[in-house]
Short mmCIF file of C-alpha atoms and ligand atoms in Angstrom, two decimals:
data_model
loop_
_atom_site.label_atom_id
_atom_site.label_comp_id
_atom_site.label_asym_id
_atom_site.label_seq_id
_atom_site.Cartn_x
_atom_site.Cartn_y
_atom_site.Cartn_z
CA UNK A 333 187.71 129.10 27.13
CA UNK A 334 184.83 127.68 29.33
CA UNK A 335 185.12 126.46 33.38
CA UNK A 336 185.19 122.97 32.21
CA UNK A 337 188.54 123.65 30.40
CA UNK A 338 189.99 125.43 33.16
CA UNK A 339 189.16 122.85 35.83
CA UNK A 340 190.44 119.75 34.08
CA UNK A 341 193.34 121.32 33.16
CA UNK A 342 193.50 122.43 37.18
CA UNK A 343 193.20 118.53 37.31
CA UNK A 344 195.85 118.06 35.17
CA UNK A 345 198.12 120.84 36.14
CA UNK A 346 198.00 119.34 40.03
CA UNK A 347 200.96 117.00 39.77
CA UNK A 348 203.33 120.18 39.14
CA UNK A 349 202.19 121.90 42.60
CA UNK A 350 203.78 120.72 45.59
CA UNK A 351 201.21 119.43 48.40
CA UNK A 352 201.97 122.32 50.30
CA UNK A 353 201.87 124.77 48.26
CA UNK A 354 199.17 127.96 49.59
CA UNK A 355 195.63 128.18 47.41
CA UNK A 356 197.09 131.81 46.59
CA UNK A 357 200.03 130.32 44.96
CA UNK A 358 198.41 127.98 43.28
CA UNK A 359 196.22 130.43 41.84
CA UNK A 360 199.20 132.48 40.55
CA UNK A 361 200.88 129.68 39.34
CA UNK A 362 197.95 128.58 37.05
CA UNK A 363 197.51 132.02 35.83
CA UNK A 364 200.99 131.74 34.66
CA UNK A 365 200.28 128.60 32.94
CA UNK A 366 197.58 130.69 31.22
CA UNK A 367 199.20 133.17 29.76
CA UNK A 368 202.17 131.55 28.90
CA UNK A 369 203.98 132.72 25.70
CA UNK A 370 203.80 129.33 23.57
CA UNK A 371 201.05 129.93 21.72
CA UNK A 372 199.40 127.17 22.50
CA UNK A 373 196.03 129.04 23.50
CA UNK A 374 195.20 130.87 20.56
CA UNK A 375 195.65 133.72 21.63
CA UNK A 376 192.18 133.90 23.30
CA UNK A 377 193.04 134.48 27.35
CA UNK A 378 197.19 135.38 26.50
CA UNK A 379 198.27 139.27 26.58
CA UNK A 380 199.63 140.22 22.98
CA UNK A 381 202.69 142.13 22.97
CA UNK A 382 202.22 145.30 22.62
CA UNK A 383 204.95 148.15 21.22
CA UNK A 384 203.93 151.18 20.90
CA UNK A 385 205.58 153.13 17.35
CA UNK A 386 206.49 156.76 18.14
CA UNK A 387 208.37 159.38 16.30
CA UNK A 388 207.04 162.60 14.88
CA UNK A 389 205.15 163.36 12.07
CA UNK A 390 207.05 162.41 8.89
CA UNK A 391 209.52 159.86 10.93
CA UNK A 392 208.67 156.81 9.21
CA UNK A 393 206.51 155.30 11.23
CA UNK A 394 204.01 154.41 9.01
CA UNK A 395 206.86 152.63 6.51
CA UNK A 396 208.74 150.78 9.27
CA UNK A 397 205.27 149.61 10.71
CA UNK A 398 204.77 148.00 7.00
CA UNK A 399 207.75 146.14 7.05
CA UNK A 400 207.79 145.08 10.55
CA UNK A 401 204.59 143.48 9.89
CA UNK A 402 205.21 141.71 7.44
CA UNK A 403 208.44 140.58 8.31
CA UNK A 404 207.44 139.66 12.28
CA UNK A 405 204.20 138.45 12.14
CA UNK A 406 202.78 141.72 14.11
CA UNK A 407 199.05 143.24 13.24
CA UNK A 408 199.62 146.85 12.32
CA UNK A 409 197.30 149.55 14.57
CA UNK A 410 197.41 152.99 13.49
CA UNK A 411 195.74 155.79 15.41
CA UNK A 412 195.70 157.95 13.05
CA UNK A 413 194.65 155.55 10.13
CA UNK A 414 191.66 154.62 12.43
CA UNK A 415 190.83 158.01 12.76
CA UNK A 416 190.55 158.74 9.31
CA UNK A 417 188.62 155.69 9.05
CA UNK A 418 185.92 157.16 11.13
CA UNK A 419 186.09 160.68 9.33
CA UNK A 420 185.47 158.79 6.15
CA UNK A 421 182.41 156.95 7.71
CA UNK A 422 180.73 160.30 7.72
CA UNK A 423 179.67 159.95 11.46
CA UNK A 424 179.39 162.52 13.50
CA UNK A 425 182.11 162.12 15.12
CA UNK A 426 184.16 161.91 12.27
CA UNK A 427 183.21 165.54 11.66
CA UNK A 428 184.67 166.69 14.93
CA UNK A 429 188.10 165.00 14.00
CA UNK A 430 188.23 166.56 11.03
CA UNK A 431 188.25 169.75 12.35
CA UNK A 432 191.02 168.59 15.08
CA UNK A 433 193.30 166.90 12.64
CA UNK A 434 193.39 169.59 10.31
CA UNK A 435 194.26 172.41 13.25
CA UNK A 436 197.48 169.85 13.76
CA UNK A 437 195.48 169.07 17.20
CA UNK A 438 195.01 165.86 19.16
CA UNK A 439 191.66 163.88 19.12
CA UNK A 440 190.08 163.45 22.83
CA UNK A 441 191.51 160.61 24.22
CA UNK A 442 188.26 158.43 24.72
CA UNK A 443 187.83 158.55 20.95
CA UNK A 444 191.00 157.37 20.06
CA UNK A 445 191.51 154.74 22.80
CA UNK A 446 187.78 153.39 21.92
CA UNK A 447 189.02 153.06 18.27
CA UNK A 448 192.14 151.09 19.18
CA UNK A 449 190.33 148.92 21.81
CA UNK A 450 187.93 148.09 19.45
CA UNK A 451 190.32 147.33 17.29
CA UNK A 452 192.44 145.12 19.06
CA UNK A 453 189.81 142.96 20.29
CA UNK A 454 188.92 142.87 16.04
CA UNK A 455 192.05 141.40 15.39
CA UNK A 456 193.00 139.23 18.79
CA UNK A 457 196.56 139.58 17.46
CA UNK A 458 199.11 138.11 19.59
CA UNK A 459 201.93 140.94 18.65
CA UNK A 460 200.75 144.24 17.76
CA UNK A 461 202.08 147.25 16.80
CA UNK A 462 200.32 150.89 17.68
CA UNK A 463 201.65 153.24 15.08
CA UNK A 464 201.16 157.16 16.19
CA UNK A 465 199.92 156.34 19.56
CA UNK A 466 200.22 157.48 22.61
CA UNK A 467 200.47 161.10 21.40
CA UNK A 468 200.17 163.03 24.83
CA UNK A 469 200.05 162.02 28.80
CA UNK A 470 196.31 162.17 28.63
CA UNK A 471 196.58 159.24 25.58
CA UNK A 472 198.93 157.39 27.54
CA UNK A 473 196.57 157.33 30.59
CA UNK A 474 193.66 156.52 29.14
CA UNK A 475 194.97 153.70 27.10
CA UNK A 476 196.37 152.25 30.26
CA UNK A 477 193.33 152.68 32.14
CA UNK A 478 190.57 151.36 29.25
CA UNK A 479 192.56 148.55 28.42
CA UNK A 480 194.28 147.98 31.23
CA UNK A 481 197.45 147.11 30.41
CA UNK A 482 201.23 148.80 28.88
CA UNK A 483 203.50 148.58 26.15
CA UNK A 484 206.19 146.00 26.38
CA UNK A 485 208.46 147.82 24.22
CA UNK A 486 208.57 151.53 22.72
CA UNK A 487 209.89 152.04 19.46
CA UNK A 488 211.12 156.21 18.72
CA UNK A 489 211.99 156.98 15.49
CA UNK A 490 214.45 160.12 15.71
CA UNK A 491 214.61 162.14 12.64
CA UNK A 492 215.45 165.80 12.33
CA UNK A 493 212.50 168.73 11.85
CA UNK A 494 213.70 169.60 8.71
CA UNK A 495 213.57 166.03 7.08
CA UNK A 496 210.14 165.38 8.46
CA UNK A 497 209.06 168.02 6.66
CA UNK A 498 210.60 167.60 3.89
CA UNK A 499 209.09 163.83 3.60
CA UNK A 500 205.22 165.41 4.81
CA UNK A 501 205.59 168.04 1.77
CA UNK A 502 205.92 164.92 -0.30
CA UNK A 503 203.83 162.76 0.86
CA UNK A 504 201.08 163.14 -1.73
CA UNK A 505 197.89 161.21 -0.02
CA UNK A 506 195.74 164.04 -0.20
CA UNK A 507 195.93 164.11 3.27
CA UNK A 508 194.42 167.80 4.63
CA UNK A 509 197.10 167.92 7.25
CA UNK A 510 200.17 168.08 5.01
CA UNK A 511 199.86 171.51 4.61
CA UNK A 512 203.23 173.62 5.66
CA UNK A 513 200.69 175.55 8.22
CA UNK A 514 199.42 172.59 9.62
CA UNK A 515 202.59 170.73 9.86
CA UNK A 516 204.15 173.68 11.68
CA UNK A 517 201.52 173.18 14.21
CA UNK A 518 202.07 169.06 14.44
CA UNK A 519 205.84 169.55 14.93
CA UNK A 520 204.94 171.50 17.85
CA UNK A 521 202.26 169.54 19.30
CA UNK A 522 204.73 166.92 18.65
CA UNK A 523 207.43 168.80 20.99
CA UNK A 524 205.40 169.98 23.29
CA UNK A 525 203.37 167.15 24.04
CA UNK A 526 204.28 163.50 22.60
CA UNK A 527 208.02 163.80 23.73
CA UNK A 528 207.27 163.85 27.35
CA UNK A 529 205.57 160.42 26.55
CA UNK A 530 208.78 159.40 25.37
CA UNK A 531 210.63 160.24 28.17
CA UNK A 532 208.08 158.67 30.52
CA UNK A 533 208.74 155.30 28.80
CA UNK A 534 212.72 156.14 28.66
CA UNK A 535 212.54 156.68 32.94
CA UNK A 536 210.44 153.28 32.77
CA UNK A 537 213.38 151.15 30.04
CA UNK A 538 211.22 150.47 27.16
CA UNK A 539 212.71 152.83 24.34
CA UNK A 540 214.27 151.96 22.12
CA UNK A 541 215.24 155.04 20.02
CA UNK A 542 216.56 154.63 16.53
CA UNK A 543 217.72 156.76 14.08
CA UNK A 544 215.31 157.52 11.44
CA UNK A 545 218.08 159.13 8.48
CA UNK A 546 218.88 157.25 5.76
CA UNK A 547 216.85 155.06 3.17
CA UNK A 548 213.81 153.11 4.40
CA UNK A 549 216.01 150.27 4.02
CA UNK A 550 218.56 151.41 5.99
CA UNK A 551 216.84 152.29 8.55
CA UNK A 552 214.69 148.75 8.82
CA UNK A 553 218.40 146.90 9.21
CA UNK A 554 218.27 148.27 12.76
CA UNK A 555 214.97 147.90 13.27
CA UNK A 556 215.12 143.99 12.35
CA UNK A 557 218.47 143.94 14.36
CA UNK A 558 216.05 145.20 17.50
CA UNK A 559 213.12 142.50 16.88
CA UNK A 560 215.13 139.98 16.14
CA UNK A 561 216.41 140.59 19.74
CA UNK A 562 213.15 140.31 20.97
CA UNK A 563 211.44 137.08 23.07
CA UNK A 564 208.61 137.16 21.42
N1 LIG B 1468 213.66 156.75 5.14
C1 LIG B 1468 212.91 157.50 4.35
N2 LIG B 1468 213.48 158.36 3.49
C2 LIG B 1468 212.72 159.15 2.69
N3 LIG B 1468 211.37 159.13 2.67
C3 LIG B 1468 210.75 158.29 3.50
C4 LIG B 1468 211.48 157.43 4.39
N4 LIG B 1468 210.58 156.69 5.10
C5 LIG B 1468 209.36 157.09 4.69
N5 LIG B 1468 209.45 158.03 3.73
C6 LIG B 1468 208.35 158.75 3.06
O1 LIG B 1468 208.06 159.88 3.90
C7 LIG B 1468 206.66 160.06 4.04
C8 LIG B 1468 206.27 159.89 5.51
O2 LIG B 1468 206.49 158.53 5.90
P1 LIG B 1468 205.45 157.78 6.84
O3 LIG B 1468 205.91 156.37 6.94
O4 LIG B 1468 204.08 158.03 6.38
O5 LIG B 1468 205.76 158.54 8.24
P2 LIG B 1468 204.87 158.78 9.52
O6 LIG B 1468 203.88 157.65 9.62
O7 LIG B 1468 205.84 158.78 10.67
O8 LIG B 1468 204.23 160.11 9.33
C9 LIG B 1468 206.00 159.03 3.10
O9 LIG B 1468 205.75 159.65 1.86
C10 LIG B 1468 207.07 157.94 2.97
O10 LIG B 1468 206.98 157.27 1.74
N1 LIG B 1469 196.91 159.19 18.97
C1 LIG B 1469 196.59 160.03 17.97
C2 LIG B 1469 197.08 159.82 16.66
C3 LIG B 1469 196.75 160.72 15.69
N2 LIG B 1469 195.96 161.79 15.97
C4 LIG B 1469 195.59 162.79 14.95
C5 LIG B 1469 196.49 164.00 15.09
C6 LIG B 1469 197.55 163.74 14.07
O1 LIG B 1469 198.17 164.93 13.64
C7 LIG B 1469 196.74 163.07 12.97
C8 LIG B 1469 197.53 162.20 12.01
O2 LIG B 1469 198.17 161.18 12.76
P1 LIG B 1469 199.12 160.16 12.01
O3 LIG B 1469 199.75 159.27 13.02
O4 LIG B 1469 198.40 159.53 10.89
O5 LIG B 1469 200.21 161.17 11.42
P2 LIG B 1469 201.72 160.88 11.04
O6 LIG B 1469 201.76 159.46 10.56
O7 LIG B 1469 202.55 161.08 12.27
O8 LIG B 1469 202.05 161.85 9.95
O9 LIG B 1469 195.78 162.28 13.66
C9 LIG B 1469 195.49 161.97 17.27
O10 LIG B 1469 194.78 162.94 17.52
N3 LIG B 1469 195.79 161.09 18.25
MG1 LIG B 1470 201.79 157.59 9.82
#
């Protein structure tokens, strides 16, 4: 939105500020008004809300990300769709994910976070989801740091080894990590490295962990339970 907006609404907004109120407070005030969660700016200068869809490989996150899409009005983000996007585009950078992805490995951080910036500025969604991301510390970090800002909520989706691979085995997208030797190595990657994300956000109060067992179904009757708790 251009200055002129912003200073006849300043105009506007001055009959809400008390005459003494500080030029500092003022300031924070209007930048409240700003980014206000009504809607009523497009969502051009307001935040989205941002959860962040975790679980490991095989969890569901891809399914429950479908549904709460649909269902809440949220643009869907996944990392690791992107990335196979940009495989697919034959770049060369899409060659050196290859190789990572099918070693069960994480892609640099700079890629990834580039892809989802890009991304979200794409769809100027005012709720998204990130399915699949942040994967490691060094994710978490750099998302925070290139675009600046955190999750509101964490979503884990907690569903035993031997299910998840059970569901990767028979997954049938021709998809070169669902290999048992590959998934062996994601499961541990997953350990190793994603659930210390998870705990960071649990020390912080923004996980919410369901349990991922059961029908699809099933298991989106407590995820709708959770949104619909939501201010959103
Ligand atoms: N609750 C469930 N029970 C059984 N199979 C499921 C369930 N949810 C998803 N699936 C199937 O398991 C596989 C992995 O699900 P997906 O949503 O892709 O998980 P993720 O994105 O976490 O890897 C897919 O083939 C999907 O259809
Ligand atoms: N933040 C991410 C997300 C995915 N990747 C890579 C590594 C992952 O094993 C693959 C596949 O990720 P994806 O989220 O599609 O996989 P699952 O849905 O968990 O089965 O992509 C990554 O390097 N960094
Ligand atoms: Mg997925």
């Amino acid at each position: 939105s251009s200055s002129s907006t912003a200073a006849s609404s300043c105009q506007r907004l001055r009959h809400h500020l008390l005459p003494s109120e500080e030029p500092l407070a003022l300031n924070r005030r209007l930048a409240r008004l700003f980014t206000s969660q009504d809607g009523s700016d497009g969502g051009d200068t307001q935040k989205p809300f941002i959860a962040f869809v975790l679980g490991g490989p095989g969890s569901g996150k891809g399914t429950q990300c479908t549904k709460i899409a649909s269902d809440f009005g949220f643009a869907h983000l996944s990392a690791g769709d992107l990335l196979r996007h940009e495989i697919a585009s034959g770049s060369e950078k899409g060659e050196l994910i290859l190789d990572i992805i099918k070693e069960g490995r994480i892609v640099p951080s700079e890629i990834t976070v580039e892809l989802i910036r890009k991304a979200m500025e794409t769809k100027n969604a005012k709720r998204v989801l990130i399915d699949g991301f942040p994967r490691c510390e060094e994710n978490r970090i750099a998302f925070e740091k290139i675009v600046g800002t955190e999750p509101d909520i964490v979503i884990f989706f907690d569903c035993p080894e031997d299910e998840m691979v059970k569901r990767l085995l028979g997954r049938n997208q021709g998809r070169v990590d669902d290999n048992i030797e590959t998934i062996k190595k994601r499961l541990k990657v997953f350990e190793s490295l994603n659930l210390p994300v998870v705990d960071y956000y649990s020390s912080r109060g923004k996980v919410h962990k369901i349990n991922a067992t059961g029908t699809a179904d099933e298991i989106f009757e407590a995820v709708r339970r959770l949104f619909s708790s939501l201010r959103l």
